[in-house]
Tab-separated table of C-alpha atoms in Angstrom:
chain	number	residue	atom	x	y	z
A	1	UNK	CA	-73.786	64.965	-180.046
A	2	UNK	CA	-76.938	62.770	-179.988
A	3	UNK	CA	-75.860	61.503	-176.385
A	4	UNK	CA	-73.207	60.692	-173.882
A	5	UNK	CA	-71.838	57.141	-173.543
A	6	UNK	CA	-71.346	56.732	-170.158
A	7	UNK	CA	-68.013	55.437	-168.188
A	8	UNK	CA	-67.963	51.491	-168.762
A	9	UNK	CA	-65.078	48.392	-168.227
A	10	UNK	CA	-65.491	46.109	-170.821
A	11	UNK	CA	-63.780	42.637	-170.458
A	12	UNK	CA	-62.676	42.118	-174.095
A	13	UNK	CA	-62.389	39.482	-176.470
A	14	UNK	CA	-60.484	39.520	-179.906
A	15	UNK	CA	-62.646	38.480	-182.868
A	16	UNK	CA	-61.537	36.226	-185.546
A	17	UNK	CA	-64.595	37.075	-188.014
A	18	UNK	CA	-64.968	40.624	-187.463
A	19	UNK	CA	-67.462	40.487	-184.961
A	20	UNK	CA	-69.804	37.306	-186.472
A	21	UNK	CA	-68.895	35.265	-183.518
A	22	UNK	CA	-70.486	38.105	-180.806
A	23	UNK	CA	-72.537	35.376	-179.394
A	24	UNK	CA	-69.805	32.859	-178.388
A	25	UNK	CA	-67.672	34.944	-177.643
A	26	UNK	CA	-69.903	37.097	-174.896
A	27	UNK	CA	-71.215	33.716	-173.538
A	28	UNK	CA	-67.219	32.830	-172.666
A	29	UNK	CA	-66.695	36.288	-171.406
A	30	UNK	CA	-70.055	35.470	-168.998
A	31	UNK	CA	-68.677	32.196	-168.235
A	32	UNK	CA	-65.093	33.483	-166.863
A	33	UNK	CA	-66.550	36.377	-164.558
A	34	UNK	CA	-67.040	34.854	-161.822
A	35	UNK	CA	-63.233	33.267	-161.647
A	36	UNK	CA	-62.481	36.965	-161.466
A	37	UNK	CA	-64.891	38.311	-158.796
A	38	UNK	CA	-67.466	40.445	-161.476
A	39	UNK	CA	-70.363	40.565	-162.888
A	40	UNK	CA	-72.506	41.958	-165.803
A	41	UNK	CA	-73.106	45.389	-165.292
A	42	UNK	CA	-75.998	45.349	-168.061
A	43	UNK	CA	-77.115	42.625	-170.651
A	44	UNK	CA	-75.589	44.220	-173.568
A	45	UNK	CA	-72.472	43.640	-175.909
A	46	UNK	CA	-70.376	45.416	-177.773
A	47	UNK	CA	-68.214	44.945	-180.992
A	48	UNK	CA	-65.071	47.530	-181.274
A	49	UNK	CA	-63.858	47.963	-184.340
A	50	UNK	CA	-60.901	49.899	-184.787
A	51	UNK	CA	-61.624	51.600	-187.867
A	52	UNK	CA	-64.540	53.147	-190.346
A	53	UNK	CA	-67.614	50.779	-191.368
A	54	UNK	CA	-66.298	51.437	-195.447
A	55	UNK	CA	-63.162	49.167	-194.199
A	56	UNK	CA	-65.124	46.639	-192.366
A	57	UNK	CA	-66.995	46.074	-195.295
A	58	UNK	CA	-63.541	45.294	-197.419
A	59	UNK	CA	-62.776	42.612	-194.902
A	60	UNK	CA	-59.980	44.875	-193.084
A	61	UNK	CA	-60.159	46.323	-189.275
A	62	UNK	CA	-60.108	44.738	-185.875
A	63	UNK	CA	-62.756	43.759	-183.880
A	64	UNK	CA	-62.746	43.170	-180.103
A	65	UNK	CA	-66.196	41.974	-178.182
A	66	UNK	CA	-66.907	43.324	-175.043
A	67	UNK	CA	-69.133	43.051	-172.318
A	68	UNK	CA	-69.542	45.777	-169.392
A	69	UNK	CA	-68.599	44.256	-166.302
A	70	UNK	CA	-68.588	45.336	-162.438
A	71	UNK	CA	-66.394	44.485	-159.441
A	72	UNK	CA	-62.541	44.595	-158.770
A	73	UNK	CA	-60.672	45.938	-161.295
A	74	UNK	CA	-58.137	42.902	-162.161
A	75	UNK	CA	-56.343	42.217	-165.566
A	76	UNK	CA	-57.855	38.816	-166.395
A	77	UNK	CA	-54.686	36.348	-168.285
A	78	UNK	CA	-55.131	36.614	-172.218
A	79	UNK	CA	-56.588	36.096	-174.852
A	80	UNK	CA	-59.123	38.027	-172.202
A	81	UNK	CA	-58.476	42.251	-172.209
A	82	UNK	CA	-59.784	44.375	-169.674
A	83	UNK	CA	-60.768	47.704	-171.944
A	84	UNK	CA	-61.663	51.043	-169.687
A	85	UNK	CA	-63.917	53.913	-171.658
A	86	UNK	CA	-64.152	57.424	-170.652
A	87	UNK	CA	-67.733	59.304	-170.950
A	88	UNK	CA	-67.778	60.599	-174.626
A	89	UNK	CA	-69.587	62.359	-176.943
A	90	UNK	CA	-71.801	59.964	-179.306
A	91	UNK	CA	-73.912	59.589	-182.016
A	92	UNK	CA	-76.178	56.351	-181.863
A	93	UNK	CA	-78.002	55.082	-184.771
A	94	UNK	CA	-80.859	52.414	-184.543
A	95	UNK	CA	-80.364	49.436	-186.617
A	96	UNK	CA	-83.412	47.525	-189.039
A	97	UNK	CA	-81.000	45.418	-190.642
A	98	UNK	CA	-79.603	42.033	-188.031
A	99	UNK	CA	-77.170	40.058	-190.754
A	100	UNK	CA	-73.818	41.252	-191.112
A	101	UNK	CA	-73.232	42.217	-194.118
A	102	UNK	CA	-76.118	44.294	-193.910
A	103	UNK	CA	-75.125	45.812	-190.364
A	104	UNK	CA	-72.146	46.884	-191.941
A	105	UNK	CA	-73.875	48.347	-195.049
A	106	UNK	CA	-76.101	50.141	-193.313
A	107	UNK	CA	-73.387	51.824	-190.545
A	108	UNK	CA	-71.667	52.928	-193.942
A	109	UNK	CA	-74.739	54.420	-194.923
A	110	UNK	CA	-75.022	56.006	-191.476
A	111	UNK	CA	-71.407	57.181	-191.245
A	112	UNK	CA	-71.415	59.085	-194.718
A	113	UNK	CA	-74.510	60.711	-194.023
A	114	UNK	CA	-73.262	61.834	-190.520
A	115	UNK	CA	-70.259	63.523	-192.838
A	116	UNK	CA	-72.823	64.928	-195.403
A	117	UNK	CA	-74.097	66.780	-192.722
A	118	UNK	CA	-71.153	68.342	-191.436
A	119	UNK	CA	-70.363	66.449	-188.656
A	120	UNK	CA	-67.021	64.618	-187.358
A	121	UNK	CA	-66.240	61.762	-186.131
A	122	UNK	CA	-63.318	59.226	-185.572
A	123	UNK	CA	-62.761	56.675	-187.790
A	124	UNK	CA	-63.804	53.814	-185.355
A	125	UNK	CA	-67.089	52.552	-184.280
A	126	UNK	CA	-68.999	50.604	-182.048
A	127	UNK	CA	-71.972	47.956	-182.692
A	128	UNK	CA	-74.055	47.832	-179.623
A	129	UNK	CA	-76.209	44.314	-179.289
A	130	UNK	CA	-79.031	44.569	-176.810
A	131	UNK	CA	-81.947	41.459	-176.062
A	132	UNK	CA	-85.237	42.407	-176.005
A	133	UNK	CA	-88.445	40.815	-174.666
A	134	UNK	CA	-91.499	42.602	-176.873
A	135	UNK	CA	-93.732	39.931	-176.847
A	136	UNK	CA	-90.525	37.449	-177.898
A	137	UNK	CA	-86.957	37.607	-178.101
A	138	UNK	CA	-85.577	40.342	-180.937
A	139	UNK	CA	-81.959	41.892	-180.935
A	140	UNK	CA	-81.534	45.657	-181.327
A	141	UNK	CA	-78.807	46.516	-182.866
A	142	UNK	CA	-77.466	50.072	-182.520
A	143	UNK	CA	-74.132	51.587	-184.161
A	144	UNK	CA	-72.397	54.277	-181.935
A	145	UNK	CA	-69.941	56.625	-183.570
A	146	UNK	CA	-67.538	58.894	-181.434
A	147	UNK	CA	-67.193	62.550	-182.065
A	148	UNK	CA	-64.394	63.533	-182.923
A	149	UNK	CA	-63.156	66.909	-180.903
A	150	UNK	CA	-60.703	69.189	-183.121
A	151	UNK	CA	-58.265	71.320	-180.883
A	152	UNK	CA	-57.256	74.284	-181.991
A	153	UNK	CA	-54.510	76.296	-180.757
């Protein structure tokens, strides 16, 4: 375990392009929050993938683009989705790439390295995008892999 992902409530939209449309989807979520009485909990955005990075590299899988929110628990109308994430042990890997194919390639390399080092991670993963102002606007991109917990009887 590298760290713990905190409890979060996300408002999500499905991506039509495995996350490449993250910016426009996040803007759409941000614009809709006031009508639900919600606000952003943080400036980060989350891209939740249902498969491992290798599958995403091959164009397989589903991506939900989410923003962490605070406010009343109200289910928004479709296509928006309210998703509650519970605190979980995760491995966080800072990525240096800035183009989508390279982000997925670097995520896949990190996923393979975790497996080679004996770590067990869930197949799905998350990309976290955060804005940084140092001395100019930059994007910080991080791959988050959930640690698999094996239950033994």
